[in-house]
Amino acid sequence: MNGGMILDGKKIAAEIRMELRAEVEAIKASGQRVPKLGIVLVGNNPASETYVNNKMKACAEVGIEAVKIAYSPDIAEQTLLTQINRLNSDETIDGFIVQLPLPEHITETTILSAIDRRKDVDGLTPENVGRTVQGLPSIISATPRGIRELLARYQIPTAGKHVVVIGRSNIVGKPMAILLMQRPYLSLPSMSAASLGDATVTICHSKTQDLASICRTADIIIVAAGCPNLLTAEMVKPGATIIDVGINRVEDPNSPRGYKLVGDVDFEHVAPIAGAITPVPGGVGPMTIVSLLQNTIQAYNEHSR
Ligand code: NAD
């Protein structure tokens, strides 16, 4: 393939895991307990189970203790809230996440709002999001944090650039846009991303008109829509950086599973004209998981040590 440099999230995430492992080893060597993450899983959605297993595996690799706390799909909202409060006051747990999506009878915002912000290592509580918006120290949601780290490690600056974010979800699009437009002093001290931010950000979504012409003015495009082939070559300015967040299952009779995972970008045609591009899989996904580990160690360092 000519053109775009591949932004290898798998490789960068492995490097970060090595760094985190050294950090956890040092904690152990000093005689303190290691950081501990709780993962709440409600029901038996197979995709969620895969994500949870990947997170547990990543924790084991760096020496973070991880516990899966599984509940049946018909758990009452009130019971789940009681369990969340238990985790909030459990001093042996430094951070926990509630794997999304939740069953329909449970209101996601009610559950997320109940998490103590200091333990909210997915960075999804209204308090953490509000603090991020205001530039106060906060835990940043894992996918935007991972994308910021990926851009930083590949030394792709955002200052003064026009970044188009496609998607306005609470977990990716909105926090991503906030981070990109922030003044860089808001970055976490532990991040090499100190120079990131200061971008001019356009947020697009399903009601945006003429997405193509907006995208053609972008230096960086971050696509988080969940639509295969949404971003095509005609929508991309030559040399632009493309970050593909999408994870979509599409039928593939050649795969033993009967499907393959693709992103939101027409990779085959966009990669040759892009300046840099993330693959799916192996781009944003591994960075998201490693950001959860970073957030867990951050929570440990800030509140448990
Ligand atoms: P979501 O599914 O909650 O919402 C999708 C967003 O995309 C909406 O804001 C919608 O307005 C916008 N959108 C949908 N179709 C569009 C179109 N045709 N044109 C413009 N905008 C459109 O979003 P989400 O939870 O952020 O997930 C988005 C995708 O990213 C999904 O495929 C999800 O699986 C994936 N994801 C990946 C990771 C990762 O680690 N790689 C993390 C989170 C989400």
mmCIF file of C-alpha atoms and ligand atoms in Angstrom:
data_model
loop_
_atom_site.group_PDB
_atom_site.id
_atom_site.type_symbol
_atom_site.label_atom_id
_atom_site.label_comp_id
_atom_site.label_asym_id
_atom_site.label_seq_id
_atom_site.Cartn_x
_atom_site.Cartn_y
_atom_site.Cartn_z
ATOM 1 C CA MET A 1 0.000 0.000 0.000
ATOM 2 C CA ASN A 2 1.286 3.461 -0.846
ATOM 3 C CA GLY A 3 0.321 6.508 1.137
ATOM 4 C CA GLY A 4 -0.887 6.539 4.709
ATOM 5 C CA MET A 5 1.340 5.674 7.622
ATOM 6 C CA ILE A 6 -0.394 3.018 9.732
ATOM 7 C CA LEU A 7 -1.019 4.194 13.272
ATOM 8 C CA ASP A 8 -0.367 0.882 14.975
ATOM 9 C CA GLY A 9 -2.498 0.942 18.115
ATOM 10 C CA LYS A 10 -1.675 -2.668 18.868
ATOM 11 C CA LYS A 11 2.054 -1.935 18.997
ATOM 12 C CA ILE A 12 1.719 1.323 20.954
ATOM 13 C CA ALA A 13 -0.669 -0.295 23.444
ATOM 14 C CA ALA A 14 1.845 -3.114 23.993
ATOM 15 C CA GLU A 15 4.574 -0.529 24.673
ATOM 16 C CA ILE A 16 2.343 1.275 27.170
ATOM 17 C CA ARG A 17 1.488 -2.021 28.887
ATOM 18 C CA MET A 18 5.224 -2.603 29.376
ATOM 19 C CA GLU A 19 5.548 0.841 30.982
ATOM 20 C CA LEU A 20 2.544 0.173 33.213
ATOM 21 C CA ARG A 21 3.902 -3.207 34.196
ATOM 22 C CA ALA A 22 7.097 -1.514 35.391
ATOM 23 C CA GLU A 23 4.981 0.952 37.383
ATOM 24 C CA VAL A 24 3.006 -1.855 39.035
ATOM 25 C CA GLU A 25 6.223 -3.809 39.725
ATOM 26 C CA ALA A 26 7.601 -0.738 41.505
ATOM 27 C CA ILE A 27 4.438 -0.487 43.611
ATOM 28 C CA LYS A 28 4.792 -4.162 44.538
ATOM 29 C CA ALA A 29 8.496 -3.788 45.304
ATOM 30 C CA SER A 30 7.682 -0.968 47.725
ATOM 31 C CA GLY A 31 5.501 -3.379 49.679
ATOM 32 C CA GLN A 32 2.163 -1.825 48.800
ATOM 33 C CA ARG A 33 -0.855 -3.632 47.417
ATOM 34 C CA VAL A 34 -1.302 -3.529 43.651
ATOM 35 C CA PRO A 35 -4.109 -1.540 41.968
ATOM 36 C CA LYS A 36 -7.411 -3.369 41.664
ATOM 37 C CA LEU A 37 -10.134 -2.930 39.025
ATOM 38 C CA GLY A 38 -13.729 -4.128 39.291
ATOM 39 C CA ILE A 39 -15.648 -4.923 36.104
ATOM 40 C CA VAL A 40 -19.422 -5.087 36.439
ATOM 41 C CA LEU A 41 -21.100 -7.159 33.754
ATOM 42 C CA VAL A 42 -24.880 -7.395 33.606
ATOM 43 C CA GLY A 43 -26.344 -10.135 31.431
ATOM 44 C CA ASN A 44 -24.661 -12.242 28.789
ATOM 45 C CA ASN A 45 -24.198 -10.123 25.689
ATOM 46 C CA PRO A 46 -21.442 -12.034 23.808
ATOM 47 C CA ALA A 47 -19.706 -8.854 22.555
ATOM 48 C CA SER A 48 -19.639 -7.466 26.120
ATOM 49 C CA GLU A 49 -18.222 -10.751 27.421
ATOM 50 C CA THR A 50 -15.438 -10.565 24.838
ATOM 51 C CA TYR A 51 -14.637 -6.950 25.808
ATOM 52 C CA VAL A 52 -14.614 -7.850 29.506
ATOM 53 C CA ASN A 53 -12.323 -10.834 28.927
ATOM 54 C CA ASN A 54 -9.936 -8.655 26.923
ATOM 55 C CA LYS A 55 -9.868 -6.119 29.730
ATOM 56 C CA MET A 56 -9.195 -8.831 32.339
ATOM 57 C CA LYS A 57 -6.366 -10.207 30.198
ATOM 58 C CA ALA A 58 -4.811 -6.763 29.771
ATOM 59 C CA CYS A 59 -4.950 -6.203 33.555
ATOM 60 C CA ALA A 60 -3.240 -9.536 34.183
ATOM 61 C CA GLU A 61 -0.489 -8.611 31.743
ATOM 62 C CA VAL A 62 0.474 -5.475 33.675
ATOM 63 C CA GLY A 63 -0.140 -6.897 37.156
ATOM 64 C CA ILE A 64 -3.363 -5.009 37.949
ATOM 65 C CA GLU A 65 -5.742 -7.203 39.915
ATOM 66 C CA ALA A 66 -9.104 -7.489 38.162
ATOM 67 C CA VAL A 67 -12.385 -8.921 39.392
ATOM 68 C CA LYS A 68 -15.405 -9.605 37.241
ATOM 69 C CA ILE A 69 -18.664 -8.992 39.068
ATOM 70 C CA ALA A 70 -21.408 -10.601 37.003
ATOM 71 C CA TYR A 71 -25.152 -10.152 37.438
ATOM 72 C CA SER A 72 -28.078 -11.808 35.724
ATOM 73 C CA PRO A 73 -29.795 -9.806 32.948
ATOM 74 C CA ASP A 74 -32.947 -9.375 35.033
ATOM 75 C CA ILE A 75 -31.278 -7.727 38.038
ATOM 76 C CA ALA A 76 -33.439 -4.875 39.365
ATOM 77 C CA GLU A 77 -32.074 -1.373 38.918
ATOM 78 C CA GLN A 78 -32.260 -0.768 42.663
ATOM 79 C CA THR A 79 -30.252 -3.913 43.396
ATOM 80 C CA LEU A 80 -27.613 -2.873 40.909
ATOM 81 C CA LEU A 81 -27.462 0.564 42.529
ATOM 82 C CA THR A 82 -26.890 -1.070 45.910
ATOM 83 C CA GLN A 83 -24.023 -3.067 44.418
ATOM 84 C CA ILE A 84 -22.536 0.109 42.893
ATOM 85 C CA ASN A 85 -22.619 1.760 46.311
ATOM 86 C CA ARG A 86 -20.901 -1.257 47.785
ATOM 87 C CA LEU A 87 -18.103 -0.903 45.248
ATOM 88 C CA ASN A 88 -17.904 2.829 45.969
ATOM 89 C CA SER A 89 -17.111 2.092 49.597
ATOM 90 C CA ASP A 90 -14.962 -1.011 49.053
ATOM 91 C CA GLU A 91 -11.488 0.204 49.972
ATOM 92 C CA THR A 92 -9.773 -2.653 48.174
ATOM 93 C CA ILE A 93 -11.182 -1.543 44.794
ATOM 94 C CA ASP A 94 -9.425 1.459 43.253
ATOM 95 C CA GLY A 95 -11.703 1.803 40.268
ATOM 96 C CA PHE A 96 -14.531 0.011 38.544
ATOM 97 C CA ILE A 97 -16.472 0.094 35.322
ATOM 98 C CA VAL A 98 -19.957 -0.964 34.354
ATOM 99 C CA GLN A 99 -19.744 -2.659 30.977
ATOM 100 C CA LEU A 100 -22.223 -1.109 28.538
ATOM 101 C CA PRO A 101 -24.797 -1.587 27.145
ATOM 102 C CA LEU A 102 -27.063 -2.380 30.085
ATOM 103 C CA PRO A 103 -30.359 -4.262 29.683
ATOM 104 C CA GLU A 104 -33.232 -2.016 28.603
ATOM 105 C CA HIS A 105 -35.021 -1.935 31.968
ATOM 106 C CA ILE A 106 -31.990 -0.265 33.550
ATOM 107 C CA THR A 107 -31.349 3.439 32.954
ATOM 108 C CA GLU A 108 -27.739 3.875 32.006
ATOM 109 C CA THR A 109 -27.447 7.443 33.289
ATOM 110 C CA THR A 110 -28.886 6.460 36.693
ATOM 111 C CA ILE A 111 -26.255 3.759 37.110
ATOM 112 C CA LEU A 112 -23.332 5.796 35.792
ATOM 113 C CA SER A 113 -24.271 8.777 37.959
ATOM 114 C CA ALA A 114 -24.085 6.570 41.057
ATOM 115 C CA ILE A 115 -20.392 5.746 40.570
ATOM 116 C CA ASP A 116 -17.981 7.640 42.836
ATOM 117 C CA ARG A 117 -16.083 9.881 40.412
ATOM 118 C CA ARG A 118 -12.756 8.935 42.010
ATOM 119 C CA LYS A 119 -13.404 5.312 41.070
ATOM 120 C CA ASP A 120 -14.976 6.077 37.693
ATOM 121 C CA VAL A 121 -12.145 4.696 35.545
ATOM 122 C CA ASP A 122 -14.327 4.813 32.421
ATOM 123 C CA GLY A 123 -14.633 8.574 32.973
ATOM 124 C CA LEU A 124 -18.369 8.536 32.297
ATOM 125 C CA THR A 125 -19.918 10.066 35.416
ATOM 126 C CA PRO A 126 -21.473 13.509 34.913
ATOM 127 C CA GLU A 127 -18.987 14.789 37.482
ATOM 128 C CA ASN A 128 -15.932 13.561 35.588
ATOM 129 C CA VAL A 129 -17.275 14.777 32.276
ATOM 130 C CA GLY A 130 -18.098 18.182 33.782
ATOM 131 C CA ARG A 131 -14.634 18.429 35.303
ATOM 132 C CA THR A 132 -13.074 17.573 31.957
ATOM 133 C CA VAL A 133 -15.147 20.286 30.275
ATOM 134 C CA GLN A 134 -14.046 22.812 32.886
ATOM 135 C CA GLY A 135 -10.407 21.744 32.692
ATOM 136 C CA LEU A 136 -10.256 20.402 36.240
ATOM 137 C CA PRO A 137 -8.333 17.206 37.033
ATOM 138 C CA SER A 138 -10.550 14.331 35.977
ATOM 139 C CA ILE A 139 -10.590 10.800 34.688
ATOM 140 C CA ILE A 140 -10.967 10.936 30.925
ATOM 141 C CA SER A 141 -13.079 8.429 29.084
ATOM 142 C CA ALA A 142 -10.939 5.613 27.753
ATOM 143 C CA THR A 143 -11.377 5.879 23.973
ATOM 144 C CA PRO A 144 -10.680 9.622 23.690
ATOM 145 C CA ARG A 145 -7.759 9.240 26.079
ATOM 146 C CA GLY A 146 -6.378 6.423 23.932
ATOM 147 C CA ILE A 147 -6.757 8.418 20.719
ATOM 148 C CA ARG A 148 -5.018 11.385 22.274
ATOM 149 C CA GLU A 149 -2.169 9.143 23.388
ATOM 150 C CA LEU A 150 -1.901 7.559 19.928
ATOM 151 C CA LEU A 151 -1.678 10.975 18.243
ATOM 152 C CA ALA A 152 0.910 12.064 20.796
ATOM 153 C CA ARG A 153 3.110 9.014 20.393
ATOM 154 C CA TYR A 154 3.080 9.398 16.605
ATOM 155 C CA GLN A 155 3.796 13.112 17.106
ATOM 156 C CA ILE A 156 0.760 14.256 15.168
ATOM 157 C CA PRO A 157 0.032 17.754 16.466
ATOM 158 C CA THR A 158 -3.514 19.033 16.798
ATOM 159 C CA ALA A 159 -2.857 22.687 17.646
ATOM 160 C CA GLY A 160 -4.475 24.955 15.087
ATOM 161 C CA LYS A 161 -5.639 21.988 13.003
ATOM 162 C CA HIS A 162 -9.180 21.475 11.827
ATOM 163 C CA VAL A 163 -10.442 18.248 13.361
ATOM 164 C CA VAL A 164 -13.768 16.764 12.310
ATOM 165 C CA VAL A 165 -15.306 14.365 14.838
ATOM 166 C CA ILE A 166 -18.112 12.225 13.400
ATOM 167 C CA GLY A 167 -20.397 10.998 16.196
ATOM 168 C CA ARG A 168 -21.707 12.735 19.315
ATOM 169 C CA SER A 169 -21.910 9.903 21.851
ATOM 170 C CA ASN A 170 -21.136 10.497 25.511
ATOM 171 C CA ILE A 171 -18.371 7.900 25.462
ATOM 172 C CA VAL A 172 -16.482 8.929 22.318
ATOM 173 C CA GLY A 173 -17.618 11.881 20.196
ATOM 174 C CA LYS A 174 -18.398 14.494 22.849
ATOM 175 C CA PRO A 175 -15.411 13.936 25.160
ATOM 176 C CA MET A 176 -13.096 13.623 22.141
ATOM 177 C CA ALA A 177 -14.197 16.999 20.828
ATOM 178 C CA ILE A 178 -13.714 18.586 24.262
ATOM 179 C CA LEU A 179 -10.193 17.211 24.652
ATOM 180 C CA LEU A 180 -9.156 18.359 21.204
ATOM 181 C CA MET A 181 -10.320 21.918 21.674
ATOM 182 C CA GLN A 182 -8.933 22.276 25.208
ATOM 183 C CA ARG A 183 -5.922 24.329 26.063
ATOM 184 C CA PRO A 184 -3.056 21.862 26.413
ATOM 185 C CA TYR A 185 -2.390 22.648 30.066
ATOM 186 C CA LEU A 186 -5.438 20.547 30.821
ATOM 187 C CA SER A 187 -3.641 17.347 29.869
ATOM 188 C CA LEU A 188 -2.873 14.845 32.551
ATOM 189 C CA PRO A 189 0.688 15.185 33.822
ATOM 190 C CA SER A 190 1.307 11.493 33.195
ATOM 191 C CA MET A 191 0.579 11.822 29.510
ATOM 192 C CA SER A 192 3.003 12.476 26.750
ATOM 193 C CA ALA A 193 0.109 14.276 25.099
ATOM 194 C CA ALA A 194 0.878 17.559 26.805
ATOM 195 C CA SER A 195 1.120 19.342 23.482
ATOM 196 C CA LEU A 196 -2.242 18.109 22.239
ATOM 197 C CA GLY A 197 -5.388 20.206 22.208
ATOM 198 C CA ASP A 198 -5.876 23.665 20.737
ATOM 199 C CA ALA A 199 -7.633 22.248 17.676
ATOM 200 C CA THR A 200 -10.549 23.822 15.813
ATOM 201 C CA VAL A 201 -13.193 21.144 16.148
ATOM 202 C CA THR A 202 -16.301 20.451 14.095
ATOM 203 C CA ILE A 203 -18.683 17.832 15.491
ATOM 204 C CA CYS A 204 -20.812 16.018 12.930
ATOM 205 C CA HIS A 205 -23.641 13.548 13.492
ATOM 206 C CA SER A 206 -26.518 11.807 11.800
ATOM 207 C CA LYS A 207 -28.350 15.070 11.049
ATOM 208 C CA THR A 208 -25.320 16.875 9.626
ATOM 209 C CA GLN A 209 -25.843 18.126 6.098
ATOM 210 C CA ASP A 210 -23.162 17.618 3.483
ATOM 211 C CA LEU A 211 -20.794 15.635 5.671
ATOM 212 C CA ALA A 212 -18.507 15.104 2.682
ATOM 213 C CA SER A 213 -17.652 18.743 2.119
ATOM 214 C CA ILE A 214 -17.075 19.339 5.846
ATOM 215 C CA CYS A 215 -14.741 16.339 5.988
ATOM 216 C CA ARG A 216 -12.781 17.539 2.961
ATOM 217 C CA THR A 217 -11.673 20.591 4.970
ATOM 218 C CA ALA A 218 -10.331 18.448 7.845
ATOM 219 C CA ASP A 219 -6.685 17.889 8.734
ATOM 220 C CA ILE A 220 -7.745 15.105 11.102
ATOM 221 C CA ILE A 221 -10.972 13.075 10.961
ATOM 222 C CA ILE A 222 -12.124 10.962 13.896
ATOM 223 C CA VAL A 223 -15.014 8.678 12.910
ATOM 224 C CA ALA A 224 -17.140 7.106 15.646
ATOM 225 C CA ALA A 225 -20.482 6.424 14.006
ATOM 226 C CA GLY A 226 -20.837 2.648 13.779
ATOM 227 C CA CYS A 227 -21.456 2.692 9.985
ATOM 228 C CA PRO A 228 -19.202 0.602 7.741
ATOM 229 C CA ASN A 229 -17.710 2.578 4.820
ATOM 230 C CA LEU A 230 -19.154 5.879 6.054
ATOM 231 C CA LEU A 231 -15.905 7.703 5.296
ATOM 232 C CA THR A 232 -14.892 7.269 1.675
ATOM 233 C CA ALA A 233 -11.873 8.501 -0.272
ATOM 234 C CA GLU A 234 -13.833 11.378 -1.890
ATOM 235 C CA MET A 235 -14.409 12.821 1.606
ATOM 236 C CA VAL A 236 -10.745 12.988 2.565
ATOM 237 C CA LYS A 237 -8.213 15.724 1.885
ATOM 238 C CA PRO A 238 -4.946 14.129 0.725
ATOM 239 C CA GLY A 239 -2.543 13.819 3.654
ATOM 240 C CA ALA A 240 -5.230 13.983 6.356
ATOM 241 C CA THR A 241 -4.949 11.839 9.496
ATOM 242 C CA ILE A 242 -7.804 9.340 9.852
ATOM 243 C CA ILE A 243 -8.789 7.797 13.177
ATOM 244 C CA ASP A 244 -11.347 5.009 12.798
ATOM 245 C CA VAL A 245 -13.181 4.235 16.035
ATOM 246 C CA GLY A 246 -15.970 2.129 14.526
ATOM 247 C CA ILE A 247 -16.305 -1.564 15.261
ATOM 248 C CA ASN A 248 -18.837 -3.229 12.981
ATOM 249 C CA ARG A 249 -19.536 -6.882 12.337
ATOM 250 C CA VAL A 250 -20.070 -7.569 8.649
ATOM 251 C CA GLU A 251 -20.845 -10.946 7.104
ATOM 252 C CA ASP A 252 -17.825 -12.794 5.817
ATOM 253 C CA PRO A 253 -18.390 -16.313 4.505
ATOM 254 C CA ASN A 254 -14.594 -16.830 4.358
ATOM 255 C CA SER A 255 -14.228 -16.370 8.107
ATOM 256 C CA PRO A 256 -14.846 -19.357 10.391
ATOM 257 C CA ARG A 257 -16.946 -17.044 12.582
ATOM 258 C CA GLY A 258 -19.075 -16.031 9.580
ATOM 259 C CA TYR A 259 -18.279 -12.348 10.109
ATOM 260 C CA LYS A 260 -15.369 -9.953 10.220
ATOM 261 C CA LEU A 261 -14.799 -6.709 12.094
ATOM 262 C CA VAL A 262 -14.512 -3.498 10.092
ATOM 263 C CA GLY A 263 -14.411 0.154 11.044
ATOM 264 C CA ASP A 264 -16.324 3.136 9.686
ATOM 265 C CA VAL A 265 -13.718 3.957 7.046
ATOM 266 C CA ASP A 266 -13.394 2.523 3.551
ATOM 267 C CA PHE A 267 -9.838 1.598 4.485
ATOM 268 C CA GLU A 268 -8.805 0.184 1.125
ATOM 269 C CA HIS A 269 -9.478 3.412 -0.750
ATOM 270 C CA VAL A 270 -8.816 5.956 2.013
ATOM 271 C CA ALA A 271 -5.453 4.578 3.201
ATOM 272 C CA PRO A 272 -3.574 5.412 -0.040
ATOM 273 C CA ILE A 273 -4.463 9.108 0.168
ATOM 274 C CA ALA A 274 -4.377 9.579 3.957
ATOM 275 C CA GLY A 275 -1.256 10.902 5.671
ATOM 276 C CA ALA A 276 -1.819 8.484 8.548
ATOM 277 C CA ILE A 277 -4.606 6.050 9.377
ATOM 278 C CA THR A 278 -5.642 3.588 12.089
ATOM 279 C CA PRO A 279 -6.575 0.043 11.027
ATOM 280 C CA VAL A 280 -9.558 -1.908 12.383
ATOM 281 C CA PRO A 281 -8.822 -4.085 14.220
ATOM 282 C CA GLY A 282 -5.508 -3.046 15.771
ATOM 283 C CA GLY A 283 -5.965 0.729 15.952
ATOM 284 C CA VAL A 284 -8.199 2.467 18.482
ATOM 285 C CA GLY A 285 -9.470 -0.737 20.174
ATOM 286 C CA PRO A 286 -6.206 -1.709 21.922
ATOM 287 C CA MET A 287 -5.618 1.950 22.864
ATOM 288 C CA THR A 288 -9.017 2.045 24.582
ATOM 289 C CA ILE A 289 -8.178 -0.967 26.719
ATOM 290 C CA VAL A 290 -4.758 0.347 27.693
ATOM 291 C CA SER A 291 -6.342 3.689 28.644
ATOM 292 C CA LEU A 292 -8.579 1.851 31.089
ATOM 293 C CA LEU A 293 -5.421 0.443 32.694
ATOM 294 C CA GLN A 294 -3.889 3.938 32.828
ATOM 295 C CA ASN A 295 -7.075 5.301 34.382
ATOM 296 C CA THR A 296 -7.029 2.531 37.010
ATOM 297 C CA ILE A 297 -3.452 3.311 37.977
ATOM 298 C CA GLN A 298 -4.327 7.029 38.010
ATOM 299 C CA ALA A 299 -7.229 6.356 40.411
ATOM 300 C CA TYR A 300 -4.935 4.246 42.599
ATOM 301 C CA ASN A 301 -2.219 6.903 42.676
ATOM 302 C CA GLU A 302 -4.623 9.744 43.399
ATOM 303 C CA HIS A 303 -6.811 8.156 46.043
ATOM 304 C CA SER A 304 -5.562 4.857 47.366
ATOM 305 C CA ARG A 305 -1.869 5.208 48.028
HETATM 306 P P1 NAD B 1 -23.223 5.609 19.206
HETATM 307 O O1 NAD B 1 -23.468 4.302 18.541
HETATM 308 O O2 NAD B 1 -23.801 5.910 20.539
HETATM 309 O O3 NAD B 1 -23.645 6.777 18.228
HETATM 310 C C1 NAD B 1 -23.213 6.896 16.920
HETATM 311 C C2 NAD B 1 -23.033 8.356 16.576
HETATM 312 O O4 NAD B 1 -22.732 8.450 15.194
HETATM 313 C C3 NAD B 1 -24.276 9.195 16.818
HETATM 314 O O5 NAD B 1 -23.908 10.353 17.504
HETATM 315 C C4 NAD B 1 -24.808 9.512 15.431
HETATM 316 O O6 NAD B 1 -25.363 10.828 15.349
HETATM 317 C C5 NAD B 1 -23.570 9.393 14.566
HETATM 318 N N1 NAD B 1 -23.895 8.855 13.248
HETATM 319 C C6 NAD B 1 -24.530 7.697 12.963
HETATM 320 N N2 NAD B 1 -24.670 7.552 11.634
HETATM 321 C C7 NAD B 1 -24.131 8.654 11.066
HETATM 322 C C8 NAD B 1 -24.002 9.098 9.740
HETATM 323 N N3 NAD B 1 -24.454 8.374 8.710
HETATM 324 N N4 NAD B 1 -23.395 10.285 9.513
HETATM 325 C C9 NAD B 1 -22.925 11.019 10.539
HETATM 326 N N5 NAD B 1 -23.023 10.646 11.830
HETATM 327 C C10 NAD B 1 -23.628 9.480 12.088
HETATM 328 O O7 NAD B 1 -21.647 5.896 19.216
HETATM 329 P P2 NAD B 1 -20.463 5.222 20.009
HETATM 330 O O8 NAD B 1 -20.922 4.474 21.200
HETATM 331 O O9 NAD B 1 -19.499 6.337 20.117
HETATM 332 O O10 NAD B 1 -19.915 4.134 18.970
HETATM 333 C C11 NAD B 1 -19.577 4.444 17.657
HETATM 334 C C12 NAD B 1 -18.786 3.299 17.043
HETATM 335 O O11 NAD B 1 -17.546 3.196 17.708
HETATM 336 C C13 NAD B 1 -19.449 1.930 17.176
HETATM 337 O O12 NAD B 1 -19.115 1.169 16.036
HETATM 338 C C14 NAD B 1 -18.786 1.346 18.403
HETATM 339 O O13 NAD B 1 -18.790 -0.075 18.388
HETATM 340 C C15 NAD B 1 -17.408 1.887 18.245
HETATM 341 N N6 NAD B 1 -16.625 2.023 19.480
HETATM 342 C C16 NAD B 1 -15.346 1.581 19.446
HETATM 343 C C17 NAD B 1 -14.527 1.727 20.541
HETATM 344 C C18 NAD B 1 -13.105 1.257 20.454
HETATM 345 O O14 NAD B 1 -12.469 1.101 21.453
HETATM 346 N N7 NAD B 1 -12.574 1.071 19.249
HETATM 347 C C19 NAD B 1 -15.007 2.321 21.706
HETATM 348 C C20 NAD B 1 -16.329 2.783 21.723
HETATM 349 C C21 NAD B 1 -17.114 2.653 20.596
#
